[in-house]
Short mmCIF file of C-alpha atoms and ligand atoms in Angstrom, two decimals:
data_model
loop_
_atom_site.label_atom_id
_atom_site.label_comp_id
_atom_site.label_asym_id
_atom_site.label_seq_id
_atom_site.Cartn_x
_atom_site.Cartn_y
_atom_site.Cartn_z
CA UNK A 21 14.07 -10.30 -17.42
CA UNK A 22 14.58 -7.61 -19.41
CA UNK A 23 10.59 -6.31 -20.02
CA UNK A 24 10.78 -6.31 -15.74
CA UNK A 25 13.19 -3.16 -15.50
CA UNK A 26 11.09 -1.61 -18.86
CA UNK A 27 10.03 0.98 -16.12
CA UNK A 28 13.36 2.39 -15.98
CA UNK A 29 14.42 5.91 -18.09
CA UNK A 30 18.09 5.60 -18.01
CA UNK A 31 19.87 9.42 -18.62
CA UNK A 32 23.11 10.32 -17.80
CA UNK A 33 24.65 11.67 -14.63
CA UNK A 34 24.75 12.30 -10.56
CA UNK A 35 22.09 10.98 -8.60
CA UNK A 36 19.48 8.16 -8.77
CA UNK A 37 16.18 8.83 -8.49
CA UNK A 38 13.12 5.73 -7.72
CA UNK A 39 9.68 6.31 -7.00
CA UNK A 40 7.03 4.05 -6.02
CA UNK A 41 3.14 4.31 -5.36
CA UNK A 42 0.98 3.63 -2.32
CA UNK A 43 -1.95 1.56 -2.06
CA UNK A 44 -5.77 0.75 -1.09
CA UNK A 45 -6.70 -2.35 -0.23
CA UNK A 46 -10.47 -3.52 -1.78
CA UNK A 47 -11.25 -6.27 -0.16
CA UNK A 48 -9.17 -8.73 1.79
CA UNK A 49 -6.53 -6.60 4.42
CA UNK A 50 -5.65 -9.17 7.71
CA UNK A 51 -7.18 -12.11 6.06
CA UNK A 52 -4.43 -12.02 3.74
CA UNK A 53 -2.19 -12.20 6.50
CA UNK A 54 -3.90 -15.91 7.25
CA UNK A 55 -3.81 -16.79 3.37
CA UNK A 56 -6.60 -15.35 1.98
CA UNK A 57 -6.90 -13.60 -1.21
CA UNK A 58 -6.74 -10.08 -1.37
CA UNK A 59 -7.37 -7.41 -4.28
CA UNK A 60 -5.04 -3.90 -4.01
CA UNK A 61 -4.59 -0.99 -6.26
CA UNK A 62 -1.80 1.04 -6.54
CA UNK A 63 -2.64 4.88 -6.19
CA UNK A 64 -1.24 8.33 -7.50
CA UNK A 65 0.40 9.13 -4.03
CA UNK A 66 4.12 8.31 -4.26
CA UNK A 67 7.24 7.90 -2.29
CA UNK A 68 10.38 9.59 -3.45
CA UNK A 69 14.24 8.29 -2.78
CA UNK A 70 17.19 9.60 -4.24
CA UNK A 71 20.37 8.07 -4.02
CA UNK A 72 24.28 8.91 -4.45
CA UNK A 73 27.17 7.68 -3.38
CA UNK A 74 28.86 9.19 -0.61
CA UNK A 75 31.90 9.63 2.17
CA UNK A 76 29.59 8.07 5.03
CA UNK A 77 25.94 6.74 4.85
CA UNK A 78 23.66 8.72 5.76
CA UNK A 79 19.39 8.77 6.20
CA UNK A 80 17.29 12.06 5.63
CA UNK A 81 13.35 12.38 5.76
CA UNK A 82 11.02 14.26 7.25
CA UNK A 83 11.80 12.42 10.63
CA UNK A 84 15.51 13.77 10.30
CA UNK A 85 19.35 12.86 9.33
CA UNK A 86 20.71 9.95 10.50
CA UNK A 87 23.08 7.14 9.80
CA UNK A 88 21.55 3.37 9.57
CA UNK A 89 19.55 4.29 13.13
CA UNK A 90 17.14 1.26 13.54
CA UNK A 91 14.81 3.44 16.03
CA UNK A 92 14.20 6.66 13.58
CA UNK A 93 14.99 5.08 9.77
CA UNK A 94 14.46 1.05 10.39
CA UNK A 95 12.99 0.45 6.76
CA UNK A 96 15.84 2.51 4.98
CA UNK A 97 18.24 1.14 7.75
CA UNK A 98 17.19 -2.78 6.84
CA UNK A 99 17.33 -1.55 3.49
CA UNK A 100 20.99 -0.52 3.19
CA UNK A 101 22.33 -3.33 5.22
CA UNK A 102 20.54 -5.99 3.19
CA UNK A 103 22.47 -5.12 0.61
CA UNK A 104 26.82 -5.13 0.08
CA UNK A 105 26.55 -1.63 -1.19
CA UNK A 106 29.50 1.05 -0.56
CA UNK A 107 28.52 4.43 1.55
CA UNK A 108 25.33 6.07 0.19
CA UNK A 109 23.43 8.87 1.16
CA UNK A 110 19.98 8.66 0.90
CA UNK A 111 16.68 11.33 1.14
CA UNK A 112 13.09 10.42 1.04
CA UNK A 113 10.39 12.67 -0.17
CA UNK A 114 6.90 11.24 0.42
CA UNK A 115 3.38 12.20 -0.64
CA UNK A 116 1.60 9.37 1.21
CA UNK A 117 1.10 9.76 4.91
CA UNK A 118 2.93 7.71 7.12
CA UNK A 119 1.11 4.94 9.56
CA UNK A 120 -2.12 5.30 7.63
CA UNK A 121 -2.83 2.22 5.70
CA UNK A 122 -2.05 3.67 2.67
CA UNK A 123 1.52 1.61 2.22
CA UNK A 124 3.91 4.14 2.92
CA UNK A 125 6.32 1.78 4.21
CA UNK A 126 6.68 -0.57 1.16
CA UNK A 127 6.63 2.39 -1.20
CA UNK A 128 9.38 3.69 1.10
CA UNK A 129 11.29 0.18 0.96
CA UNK A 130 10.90 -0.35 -2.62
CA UNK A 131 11.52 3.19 -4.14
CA UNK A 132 15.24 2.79 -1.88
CA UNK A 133 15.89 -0.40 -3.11
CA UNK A 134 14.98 0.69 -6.90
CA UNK A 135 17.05 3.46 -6.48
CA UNK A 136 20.12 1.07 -4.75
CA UNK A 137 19.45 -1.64 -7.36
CA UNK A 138 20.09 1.05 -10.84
CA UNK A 139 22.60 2.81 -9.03
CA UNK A 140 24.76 0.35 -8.03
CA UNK A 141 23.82 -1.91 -10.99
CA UNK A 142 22.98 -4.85 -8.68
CA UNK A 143 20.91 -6.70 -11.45
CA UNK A 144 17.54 -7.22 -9.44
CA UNK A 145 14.04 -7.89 -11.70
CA UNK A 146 10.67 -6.42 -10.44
CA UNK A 147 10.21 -10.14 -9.20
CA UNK A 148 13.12 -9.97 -6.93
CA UNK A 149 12.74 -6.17 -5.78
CA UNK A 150 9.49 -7.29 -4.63
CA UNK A 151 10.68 -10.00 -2.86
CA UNK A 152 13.23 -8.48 -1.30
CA UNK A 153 11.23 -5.70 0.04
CA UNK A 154 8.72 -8.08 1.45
CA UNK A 155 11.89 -9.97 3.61
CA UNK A 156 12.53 -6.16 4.23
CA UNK A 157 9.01 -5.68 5.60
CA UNK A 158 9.03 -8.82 7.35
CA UNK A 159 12.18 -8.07 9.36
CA UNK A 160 10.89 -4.38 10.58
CA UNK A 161 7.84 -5.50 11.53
CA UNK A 162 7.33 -9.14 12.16
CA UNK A 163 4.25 -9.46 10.39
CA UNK A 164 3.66 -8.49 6.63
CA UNK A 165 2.16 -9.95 3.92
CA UNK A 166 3.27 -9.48 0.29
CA UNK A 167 0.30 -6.83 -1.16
CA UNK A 168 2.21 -3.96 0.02
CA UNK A 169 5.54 -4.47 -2.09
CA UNK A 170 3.99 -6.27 -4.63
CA UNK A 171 1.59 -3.99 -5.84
CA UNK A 172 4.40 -0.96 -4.87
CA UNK A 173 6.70 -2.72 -7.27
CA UNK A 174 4.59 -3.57 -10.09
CA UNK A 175 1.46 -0.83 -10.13
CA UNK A 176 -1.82 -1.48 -11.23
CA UNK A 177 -4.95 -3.32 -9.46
CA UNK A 178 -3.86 -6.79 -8.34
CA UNK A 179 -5.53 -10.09 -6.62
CA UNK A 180 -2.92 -11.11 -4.63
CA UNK A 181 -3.09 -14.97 -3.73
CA UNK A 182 -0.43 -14.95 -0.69
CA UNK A 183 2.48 -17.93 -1.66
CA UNK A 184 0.82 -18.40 -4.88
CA UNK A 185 1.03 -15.76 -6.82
CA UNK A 186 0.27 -11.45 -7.66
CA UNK A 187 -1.62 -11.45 -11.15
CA UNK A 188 -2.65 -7.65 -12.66
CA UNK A 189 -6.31 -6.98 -12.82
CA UNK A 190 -8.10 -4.23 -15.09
CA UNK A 191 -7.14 -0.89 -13.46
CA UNK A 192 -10.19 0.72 -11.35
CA UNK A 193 -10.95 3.16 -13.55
CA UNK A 194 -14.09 5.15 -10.92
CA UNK A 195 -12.22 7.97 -8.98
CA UNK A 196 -10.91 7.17 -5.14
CA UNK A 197 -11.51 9.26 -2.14
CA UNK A 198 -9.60 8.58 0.89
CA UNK A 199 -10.55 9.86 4.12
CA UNK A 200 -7.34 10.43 6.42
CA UNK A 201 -8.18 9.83 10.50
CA UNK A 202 -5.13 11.56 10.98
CA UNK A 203 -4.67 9.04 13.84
CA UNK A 204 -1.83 6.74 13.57
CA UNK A 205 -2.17 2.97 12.97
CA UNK A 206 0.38 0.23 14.25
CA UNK A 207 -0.05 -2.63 11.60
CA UNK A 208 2.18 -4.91 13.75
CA UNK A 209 -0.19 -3.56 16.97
CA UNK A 210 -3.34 -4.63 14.70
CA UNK A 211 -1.93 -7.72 13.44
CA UNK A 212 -1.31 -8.76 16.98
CA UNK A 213 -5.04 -7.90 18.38
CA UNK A 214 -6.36 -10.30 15.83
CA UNK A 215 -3.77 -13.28 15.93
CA UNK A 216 -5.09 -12.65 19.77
CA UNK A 217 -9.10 -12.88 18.82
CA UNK A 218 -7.90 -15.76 15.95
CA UNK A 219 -6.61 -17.96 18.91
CA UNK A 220 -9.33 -17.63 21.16
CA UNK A 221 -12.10 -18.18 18.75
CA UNK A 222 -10.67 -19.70 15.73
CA UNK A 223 -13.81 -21.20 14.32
CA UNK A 224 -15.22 -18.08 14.30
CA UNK A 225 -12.33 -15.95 12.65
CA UNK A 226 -11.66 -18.88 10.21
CA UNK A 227 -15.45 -17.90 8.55
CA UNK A 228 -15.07 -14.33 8.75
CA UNK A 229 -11.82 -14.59 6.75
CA UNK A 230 -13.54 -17.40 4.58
CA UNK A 231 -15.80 -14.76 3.50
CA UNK A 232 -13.29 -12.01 3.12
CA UNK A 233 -11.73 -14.14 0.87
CA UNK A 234 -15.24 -15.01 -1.01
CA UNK A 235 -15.66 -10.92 -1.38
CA UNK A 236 -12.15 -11.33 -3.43
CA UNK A 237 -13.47 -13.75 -5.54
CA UNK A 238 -16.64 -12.31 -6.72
CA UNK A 239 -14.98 -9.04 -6.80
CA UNK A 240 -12.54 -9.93 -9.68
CA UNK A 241 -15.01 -10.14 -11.99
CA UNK A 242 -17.23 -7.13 -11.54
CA UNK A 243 -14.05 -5.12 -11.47
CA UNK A 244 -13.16 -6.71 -14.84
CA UNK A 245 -17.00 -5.39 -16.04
CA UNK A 246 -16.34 -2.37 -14.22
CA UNK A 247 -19.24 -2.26 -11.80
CA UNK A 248 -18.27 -0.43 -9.45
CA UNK A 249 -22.03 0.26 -7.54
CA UNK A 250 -21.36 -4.01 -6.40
CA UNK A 251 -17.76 -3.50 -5.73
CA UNK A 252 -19.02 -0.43 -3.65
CA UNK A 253 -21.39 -2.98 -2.17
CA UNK A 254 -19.07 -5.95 -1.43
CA UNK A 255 -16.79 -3.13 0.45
CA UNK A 256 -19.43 -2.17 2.61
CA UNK A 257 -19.65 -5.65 3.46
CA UNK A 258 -15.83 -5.90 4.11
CA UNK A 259 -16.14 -2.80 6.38
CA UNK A 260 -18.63 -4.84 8.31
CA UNK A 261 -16.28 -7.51 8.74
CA UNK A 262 -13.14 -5.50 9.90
CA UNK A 263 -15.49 -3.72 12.50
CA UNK A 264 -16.56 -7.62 13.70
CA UNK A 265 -12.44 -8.35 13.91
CA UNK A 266 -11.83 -5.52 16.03
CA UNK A 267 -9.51 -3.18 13.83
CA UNK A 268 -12.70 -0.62 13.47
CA UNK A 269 -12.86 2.46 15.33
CA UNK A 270 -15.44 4.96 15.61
CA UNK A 271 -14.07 7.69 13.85
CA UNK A 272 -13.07 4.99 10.89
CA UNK A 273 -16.91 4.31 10.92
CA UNK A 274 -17.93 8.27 10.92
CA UNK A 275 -15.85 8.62 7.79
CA UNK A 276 -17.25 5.88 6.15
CA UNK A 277 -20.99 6.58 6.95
CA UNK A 278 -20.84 9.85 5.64
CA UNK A 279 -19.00 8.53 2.59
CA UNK A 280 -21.58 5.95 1.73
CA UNK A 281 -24.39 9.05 2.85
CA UNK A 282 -22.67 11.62 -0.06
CA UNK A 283 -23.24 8.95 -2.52
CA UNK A 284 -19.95 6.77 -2.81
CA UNK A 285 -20.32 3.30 -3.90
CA UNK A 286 -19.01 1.67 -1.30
CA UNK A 287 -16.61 2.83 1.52
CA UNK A 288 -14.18 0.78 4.19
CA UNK A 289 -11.34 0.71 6.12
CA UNK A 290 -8.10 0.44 3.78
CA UNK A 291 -5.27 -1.45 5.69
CA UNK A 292 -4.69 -2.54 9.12
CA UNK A 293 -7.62 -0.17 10.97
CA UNK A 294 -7.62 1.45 14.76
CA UNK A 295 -6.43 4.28 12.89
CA UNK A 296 -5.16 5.07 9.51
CA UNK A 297 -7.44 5.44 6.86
CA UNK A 298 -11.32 4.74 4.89
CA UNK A 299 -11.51 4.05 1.13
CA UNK A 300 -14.52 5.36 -0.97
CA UNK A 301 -15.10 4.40 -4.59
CA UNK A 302 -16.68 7.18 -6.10
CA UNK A 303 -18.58 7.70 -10.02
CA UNK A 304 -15.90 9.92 -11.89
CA UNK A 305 -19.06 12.07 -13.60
CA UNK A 306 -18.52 14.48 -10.77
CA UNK A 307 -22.32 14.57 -10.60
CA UNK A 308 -24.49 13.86 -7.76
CA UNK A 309 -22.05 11.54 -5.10
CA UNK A 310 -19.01 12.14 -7.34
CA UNK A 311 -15.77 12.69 -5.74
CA UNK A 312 -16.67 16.75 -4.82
CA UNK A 313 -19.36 15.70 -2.25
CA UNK A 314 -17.45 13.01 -0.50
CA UNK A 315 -14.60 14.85 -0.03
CA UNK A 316 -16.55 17.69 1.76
CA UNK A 317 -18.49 15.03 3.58
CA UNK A 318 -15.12 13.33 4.58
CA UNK A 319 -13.88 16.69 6.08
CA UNK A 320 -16.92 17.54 7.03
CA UNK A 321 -17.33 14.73 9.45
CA UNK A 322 -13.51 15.38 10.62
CA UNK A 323 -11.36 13.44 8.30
CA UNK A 324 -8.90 14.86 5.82
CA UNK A 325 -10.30 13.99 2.42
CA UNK A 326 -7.84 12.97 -0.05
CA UNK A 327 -8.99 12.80 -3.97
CA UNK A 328 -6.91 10.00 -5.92
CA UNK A 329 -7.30 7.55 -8.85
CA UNK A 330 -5.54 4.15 -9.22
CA UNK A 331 -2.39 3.93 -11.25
CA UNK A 332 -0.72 1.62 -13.38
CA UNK A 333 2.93 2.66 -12.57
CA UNK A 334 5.14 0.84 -10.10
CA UNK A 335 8.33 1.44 -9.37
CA UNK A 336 9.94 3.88 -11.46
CA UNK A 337 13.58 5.11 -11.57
CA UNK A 338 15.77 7.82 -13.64
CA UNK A 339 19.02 9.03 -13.20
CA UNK A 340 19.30 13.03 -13.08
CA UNK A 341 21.75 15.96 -13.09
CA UNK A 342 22.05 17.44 -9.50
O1 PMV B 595 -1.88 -0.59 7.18
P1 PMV B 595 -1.01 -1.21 6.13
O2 PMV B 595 -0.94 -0.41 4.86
O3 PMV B 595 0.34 -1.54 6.68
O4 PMV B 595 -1.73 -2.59 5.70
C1 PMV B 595 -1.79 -3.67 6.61
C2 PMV B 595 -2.54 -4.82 5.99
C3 PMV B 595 -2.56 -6.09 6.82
O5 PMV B 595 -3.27 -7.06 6.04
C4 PMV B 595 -3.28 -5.89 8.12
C5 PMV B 595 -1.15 -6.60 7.11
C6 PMV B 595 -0.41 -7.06 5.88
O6 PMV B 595 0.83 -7.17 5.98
O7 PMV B 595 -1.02 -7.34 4.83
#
């Protein structure tokens, strides 16, 4: 137990602060909702939430101040009332953009709860922060399947095996250009229009998801060699898919075409699709179809490009003087 809250810097004084990372997905986004394997990386976009305890609860983010308010703050509302916690107030600062497939939500959920668990010294491991967020997830939303908080809560690249079990990979080391549709993305919407196209052809879904969950498998080891041109290649292939499953859309495919055309290795949808956003794994030598020319080719085409790498850190928290 005690190596899972290493992450944590403990100084004195007022207010507790937790941050946690968003995510791209590699290979494996819906058909992890139906089991499958998935592989996710953590990124170096975080989500903010500092904590301290207060006369009345309340909310504040970019969306507002409230109190628990189910229709403006439901993450940070579930959040609080999962928990026997006294009055808190609560603000969230957050570099990832929101509805985009990048995981704002779980790094939303589990930088609050991070923040709630040190604060209030409630004793919860990695493990169980995890867990808890994904119950948090769950509630909100219906639908969710564990990448999100488990790769917010513990950093790094992971192959998540849904029910079985998160193991860490070797970190994608290549830079990471996101392309931002600026449109938002409903996951729950998403999820829905495929459990739709899953019951009405399930033979067919079944094998698409079969292979999604092939591209995985073959993907763990080239990231472990670091090849990144058939990692690129095995995305491309995953793109295809998530066009064939309906959560494509033809801006989604305009970023990703002129991705793959500025020399990425590979480029896809990352998370639930319609909307939201493209990953592109690009060579860090900032030479010819580094991460320079697919950003301009992103915004070029009308996305906003967005120049990350992956990161090892999860959830991180400190106490600090206000
Ligand atoms: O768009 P995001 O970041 O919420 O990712 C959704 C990924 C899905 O596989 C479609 C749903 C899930 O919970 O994994």
């Amino acid at each position: 137990m005690a190596e899972e809250t290493s992450g944590y810097e403990n100084e004195a004084n007022m207010t507790t602060t937790c941050s946690a990372p968003g995510k791209i997905y590699l290979f494996g986004e819906h058909a992890v909702v139906y089991g499958k394997r998935a592989i996710a990386s953590a990124i170096n976009l975080r989500t903010t939430a500092t904590v301290a305890e207060s006369d009345r609860t309340t909310i504040s983010s970019l969306l507002g101040t409230t109190g628990i308010d189910y229709a403006v703050h439901p993450y940070i509302s579930r959040c609080i009332e999962s928990l026997n916690i006294p009055a808190v107030s609560i603000k969230i600062d957050s570099e990832i953009p929101v509805g985009s497939g990048l995981g704002s939500s779980a790094a939303a959920v589990i930088a609050t709860l991070g923040a709630l668990n040190f604060e209030f010294d409630l004793g919860m491991t990695h493990t169980a922060l995890a867990q808890a967020g994904h119950a948090i997830e769950q509630d909100v939303q219906g639908t969710a399947s564990p990448t999100d908080t488990a790769v917010s809560t513990m950093g790094g690249t992971m192959l998540i095996t849904p029910g079985v079990s998160a193991s860490r990979l070797r970190l994608i080391e290549c830079s990471i250009v996101i392309g931002d549709t600026e449109e938002f993305s409903s996951t729950k919407e998403l999820v829905g229009n495929v459990r739709i196209l899953h019951e009405s052809y399930p033979g067919v879904m079944d094998s698409i998801f079969d292979t999604i969950d092939h591209l995985s498998e073959i993907g763990v080891p080239l990231i472990e060699r670091r090849d990144y041109r058939s990692v690129g290649e095995l995305m491309n292939i995953d793109h295809g898919l998530l066009d064939a499953i309906g959560v494509g859309s033809a801006k989604l495919s305009r970023l990703v075409y002129a991705a793959r055309d500025a020399g990425a290795y590979g480029a896809k949808i990352t998370g639930a699709g319609g909307g939201g956003c493209i990953v592109a794994l690009v060579s860090g030598s900032g030479v010819g179809g580094g991460a320079d020319a697919v950003a301009s080719a992103i915004n070029d085409a009308g996305g906003r490009a967005i120049r990350t790498k992956a990161s090892e850190d999860g959830v991180r928290v400190r106490k600090q003087v206000i």
